[in-house]
Amino acid sequence: MAPPKLSLVVLLFLLFPATGNANAADASPADAAPGGFNITEILGRYPEFRLFNYLLGKTRVAREINRRNSVTILAPANSDVDWLLRRSARLPRAALLELLSVHVVLDYYDAAKLAALPRGASARPVVATTLYQTFGPTAGDKAGFLTITPAPNGGAVFASAAPGALVSATFKKAVTARPYNISVLQISNFVVPPGVISKPRTPPPPPRMSSMAVAPSPTPVPSALPCPPVTMPVEVEPTVEIPAAAPAPSQGYVVRAVMGWWSGVGMALGMACVLAHL
């Protein structure tokens, strides 16, 4: 599986390791006296908690941890820290201090102690005090307490005791421990008390259009389709057969006809004369 992409804030944190080293140096001399450990040095051995370690060093939480005799650190990995930063519009220093301090339990819990928690229908969640409770929250505010609910297979679920908590976390694995001084447990994500995460950023409004009126584009006129040729009806006249001209009579035929005509005339005159003498 490819590693999750980190946000720009996370990358900026990771690009400046010198600041984290300076915080470690500041925390190491006198702050490590009571428990004999330094949380910055312990988490520095595990690159997957580098961002969480950086945030502890940027606040006073790391110093407060080193002053304790018995403490349990609930550490989310880098990708889980990035998940929170992506979903918070802004995280003021006071909210960051509260968020980090509720991940410091003022008691010792390791994997064996979580597995030994009472289970069953009658079992009730264990209420644990966190470092945030020592910072003086308002009266009645339960944000300084965590509930630890046993889960199957020896696991546990960590949640804020304050009503309306947003996000709970599950136990993933034990990272390191020094009985009974300090224990580091990896959890699935941040335990988020109510009111820590503000609303996500709203997207910027779209740019306004200029007030100048823009003529609408003309509606495209469909091109004229080619019309098929129209054939006009033509009246067909009936065909009249013209007889062929008779051949012209020959010259001999004409002479014979004339002679026959005169013969006929002569005979008619002769007949007329005979009739007249009678």
Coordinates of C-alpha atoms in Angstrom, one line a residue:
M1 CA 0.0 0.0 0.0
A2 CA 1.4 3.4 -0.9
P3 CA 2.0 5.8 2.0
P4 CA -0.7 8.4 2.5
K5 CA -0.1 11.8 1.1
L6 CA 0.6 14.5 3.7
S7 CA -0.8 18.0 3.7
L8 CA 1.3 21.1 3.2
V9 CA 1.3 21.8 6.9
V10 CA 2.7 18.4 7.6
L11 CA 5.4 18.7 5.0
L12 CA 6.4 22.1 6.5
F13 CA 6.8 20.4 9.9
L14 CA 8.9 17.6 8.5
L15 CA 11.1 19.9 6.4
F16 CA 12.4 21.7 9.5
P17 CA 13.9 19.0 11.9
A18 CA 16.2 21.5 13.4
T19 CA 13.4 23.1 15.4
G20 CA 12.4 19.8 16.8
N21 CA 16.0 19.0 17.8
A22 CA 16.1 22.4 19.5
N23 CA 13.0 21.5 21.5
A24 CA 14.5 18.2 22.5
A25 CA 17.6 20.0 23.7
D26 CA 15.5 22.4 25.7
A27 CA 13.5 19.6 27.3
S28 CA 16.4 17.3 28.1
P29 CA 18.5 19.0 30.9
A30 CA 16.2 19.5 33.9
D31 CA 12.8 18.4 32.7
A32 CA 13.8 14.7 32.6
A33 CA 14.6 14.5 36.4
P34 CA 11.5 13.0 38.0
G35 CA 10.9 10.0 35.8
G36 CA 14.3 9.7 34.4
F37 CA 13.1 9.7 30.7
N38 CA 12.7 12.1 27.9
I39 CA 9.6 11.7 25.7
T40 CA 11.3 13.6 22.8
E41 CA 14.2 11.2 22.7
I42 CA 11.9 8.2 23.0
L43 CA 9.6 9.1 20.2
G44 CA 12.6 10.3 18.1
R45 CA 13.5 6.6 17.6
Y46 CA 10.3 6.0 15.7
P47 CA 9.9 8.0 12.4
E48 CA 6.2 7.2 12.2
F49 CA 5.6 9.5 15.2
R50 CA 7.8 12.3 14.1
L51 CA 5.0 14.8 13.6
F52 CA 3.3 14.0 16.9
N53 CA 6.7 14.3 18.6
Y54 CA 7.2 17.7 16.9
L55 CA 3.8 19.0 18.2
L56 CA 4.7 17.9 21.7
G57 CA 7.9 19.8 21.5
K58 CA 6.3 22.9 20.2
T59 CA 4.0 23.1 23.2
R60 CA 4.7 22.6 26.9
V61 CA 3.3 19.1 26.8
A62 CA 6.7 17.5 26.3
R63 CA 8.1 19.2 29.4
E64 CA 5.0 18.2 31.5
I65 CA 5.4 14.6 30.4
N66 CA 9.1 14.5 31.5
R67 CA 8.1 15.8 34.9
R68 CA 5.8 12.9 35.6
N69 CA 6.8 9.6 37.4
S70 CA 4.2 7.4 35.8
V71 CA 2.5 8.3 32.4
T72 CA 1.1 6.7 29.3
I73 CA 1.4 8.3 25.9
L74 CA -1.3 7.7 23.3
A75 CA 0.5 8.4 20.1
P76 CA -1.1 8.7 16.6
A77 CA 1.0 8.1 13.5
N78 CA 2.0 10.8 11.1
S79 CA -0.9 10.0 8.7
D80 CA -3.4 10.3 11.5
V81 CA -2.1 13.7 12.5
D82 CA -2.4 14.8 8.9
W83 CA -6.0 13.6 8.9
L84 CA -6.8 16.0 11.7
L85 CA -5.0 19.0 10.2
R86 CA -6.9 18.5 6.9
R87 CA -10.3 18.7 8.6
S88 CA -9.7 21.6 10.9
A89 CA -10.2 25.1 9.6
R90 CA -7.7 26.5 12.2
L91 CA -6.3 25.0 15.4
P92 CA -5.4 27.7 17.9
R93 CA -2.6 27.1 20.3
A94 CA -5.0 26.6 23.2
A95 CA -6.9 24.0 21.3
L96 CA -3.7 22.2 20.2
L97 CA -2.6 22.2 23.9
E98 CA -5.9 20.6 24.9
L99 CA -5.8 18.1 22.1
L100 CA -2.3 16.9 22.9
S101 CA -2.7 16.8 26.7
V102 CA -5.7 14.5 26.5
H103 CA -3.4 12.0 24.9
V104 CA -1.2 11.9 28.1
V105 CA -2.8 9.5 30.7
L106 CA -1.5 10.1 34.2
D107 CA -1.3 6.4 34.9
Y108 CA 0.6 3.5 33.6
Y109 CA -1.1 1.3 30.9
D110 CA 0.7 -1.2 28.8
A111 CA -0.7 -4.0 26.5
A112 CA -0.9 -6.4 29.4
K113 CA -2.9 -4.1 31.6
L114 CA -5.3 -3.3 28.8
A115 CA -5.8 -7.1 28.2
A116 CA -6.5 -7.5 31.9
L117 CA -9.4 -5.0 32.0
P118 CA -12.7 -6.5 33.1
R119 CA -14.9 -7.6 30.2
G120 CA -18.4 -8.8 30.0
A121 CA -21.9 -7.4 30.0
S122 CA -21.5 -6.0 33.5
A123 CA -18.1 -4.4 32.8
R124 CA -18.0 -0.6 32.8
P125 CA -15.5 1.6 31.1
V126 CA -12.5 2.8 33.1
V127 CA -12.2 6.5 33.6
A128 CA -8.6 7.8 33.4
T129 CA -7.2 11.2 34.2
T130 CA -5.2 13.0 31.6
L131 CA -2.7 15.8 31.6
Y132 CA -5.3 18.3 30.5
Q133 CA -7.1 18.0 33.8
T134 CA -4.1 19.6 35.5
F135 CA -4.3 22.7 33.4
G136 CA -7.5 23.7 35.2
P137 CA -10.5 23.2 32.9
T138 CA -13.7 24.8 34.0
A139 CA -15.9 23.2 36.6
G140 CA -17.9 20.3 35.3
D141 CA -15.8 20.0 32.2
K142 CA -15.0 16.3 31.6
A143 CA -12.7 17.0 28.7
G144 CA -9.8 16.2 31.0
F145 CA -10.8 12.5 31.4
L146 CA -10.8 9.6 29.0
T147 CA -12.9 6.4 29.1
I148 CA -11.1 3.2 28.4
T149 CA -13.5 0.5 27.1
P150 CA -12.2 -3.1 26.7
A151 CA -12.5 -4.5 23.2
P152 CA -12.3 -8.0 21.9
N153 CA -8.9 -9.7 21.5
G154 CA -7.3 -7.7 24.3
G155 CA -7.9 -4.3 22.7
A156 CA -9.4 -1.1 24.0
V157 CA -11.2 1.9 22.8
F158 CA -10.2 5.4 24.1
A159 CA -12.8 8.2 24.1
S160 CA -13.3 11.6 25.7
A161 CA -15.5 11.5 28.8
A162 CA -17.0 14.8 27.8
P163 CA -20.5 14.4 26.3
G164 CA -20.7 15.0 22.5
A165 CA -17.2 13.8 21.8
L166 CA -16.5 13.6 18.1
V167 CA -13.9 10.9 17.5
S168 CA -12.7 7.9 19.5
A169 CA -9.6 5.8 18.9
T170 CA -8.7 2.2 19.2
F171 CA -5.5 0.6 20.5
K172 CA -3.3 -0.6 17.7
K173 CA 0.0 -1.8 19.3
A174 CA 2.4 -1.2 22.2
V175 CA 5.4 0.8 21.0
T176 CA 7.7 0.9 24.0
A177 CA 7.4 0.7 27.8
R178 CA 9.5 1.1 30.9
P179 CA 7.4 -0.4 33.7
Y180 CA 6.0 1.4 35.6
N181 CA 7.2 4.8 34.5
I182 CA 6.3 5.4 30.9
S183 CA 4.4 3.5 28.2
V184 CA 3.8 4.5 24.6
L185 CA 0.8 3.0 22.9
Q186 CA -0.1 3.6 19.2
I187 CA -3.7 4.5 18.6
S188 CA -5.7 4.6 15.4
N189 CA -6.3 8.4 15.4
F190 CA -6.7 11.4 17.7
V191 CA -9.2 11.3 20.5
V192 CA -11.0 14.6 19.8
P193 CA -12.9 16.3 22.7
P194 CA -15.9 18.4 21.7
G195 CA -15.2 21.9 20.6
V196 CA -11.5 21.3 19.5
I197 CA -12.0 21.0 15.8
S198 CA -13.6 24.0 14.2
K199 CA -15.8 23.9 11.1
P200 CA -14.0 23.2 7.8
R201 CA -13.1 26.0 5.5
T202 CA -15.8 26.9 3.1
P203 CA -14.7 27.2 -0.5
P204 CA -14.3 30.8 -1.8
P205 CA -17.2 32.2 -3.7
P206 CA -16.9 32.2 -7.5
P207 CA -15.7 35.4 -9.1
R208 CA -18.4 37.8 -10.0
M209 CA -19.1 38.5 -13.6
S210 CA -18.6 42.0 -15.0
S211 CA -21.7 44.2 -15.0
M212 CA -21.2 45.0 -18.7
A213 CA -24.0 43.5 -20.7
V214 CA -22.9 40.9 -23.1
A215 CA -25.0 40.3 -26.1
P216 CA -26.2 36.8 -26.3
S217 CA -24.8 34.8 -29.1
P218 CA -27.2 34.4 -32.0
T219 CA -29.1 31.2 -32.1
P220 CA -27.6 29.0 -34.8
V221 CA -29.8 28.7 -37.8
P222 CA -29.8 25.3 -39.4
S223 CA -28.5 25.3 -42.9
A224 CA -31.0 24.8 -45.7
L225 CA -31.3 21.3 -46.7
P226 CA -31.0 20.6 -50.5
C227 CA -34.5 20.2 -51.9
P228 CA -34.9 17.4 -54.4
P229 CA -35.8 18.5 -57.9
V230 CA -39.6 18.8 -58.6
T231 CA -40.8 17.2 -61.8
M232 CA -43.8 19.1 -63.3
P233 CA -46.4 16.9 -65.0
V234 CA -46.3 17.3 -68.8
E235 CA -49.4 16.5 -70.8
V236 CA -48.6 14.1 -73.6
E237 CA -50.7 14.7 -76.7
P238 CA -51.9 11.7 -78.6
T239 CA -49.8 10.7 -81.6
V240 CA -51.5 11.4 -85.0
E241 CA -50.2 9.2 -87.7
I242 CA -49.8 11.2 -91.0
P243 CA -50.2 9.1 -94.1
A244 CA -47.3 9.1 -96.4
A245 CA -47.7 11.3 -99.6
A246 CA -48.7 9.5 -102.7
P247 CA -46.0 9.2 -105.3
A248 CA -46.2 11.8 -108.1
P249 CA -47.6 10.4 -111.3
S250 CA -45.1 9.8 -114.1
Q251 CA -45.1 11.8 -117.4
G252 CA -46.4 8.9 -119.5
Y253 CA -49.3 8.4 -117.1
V254 CA -50.3 12.0 -117.4
V255 CA -50.3 11.9 -121.3
R256 CA -52.4 8.8 -121.2
A257 CA -54.8 10.5 -118.8
V258 CA -55.2 13.6 -120.9
M259 CA -55.7 11.6 -124.1
G260 CA -58.3 9.5 -122.3
W261 CA -60.0 12.7 -121.2
W262 CA -60.2 14.2 -124.7
S263 CA -61.4 10.9 -126.1
G264 CA -64.2 10.9 -123.5
V265 CA -65.1 14.5 -124.5
G266 CA -65.0 13.7 -128.2
M267 CA -67.3 10.7 -127.7
A268 CA -69.7 12.9 -125.7
L269 CA -69.8 15.5 -128.5
G270 CA -70.3 12.9 -131.1
M271 CA -73.2 11.4 -129.2
A272 CA -74.7 14.9 -128.7
C273 CA -74.6 15.5 -132.5
V274 CA -76.3 12.3 -133.4
L275 CA -79.0 12.9 -130.9
A276 CA -79.5 16.4 -132.4
H277 CA -80.1 15.1 -136.0
L278 CA -82.7 12.7 -134.8

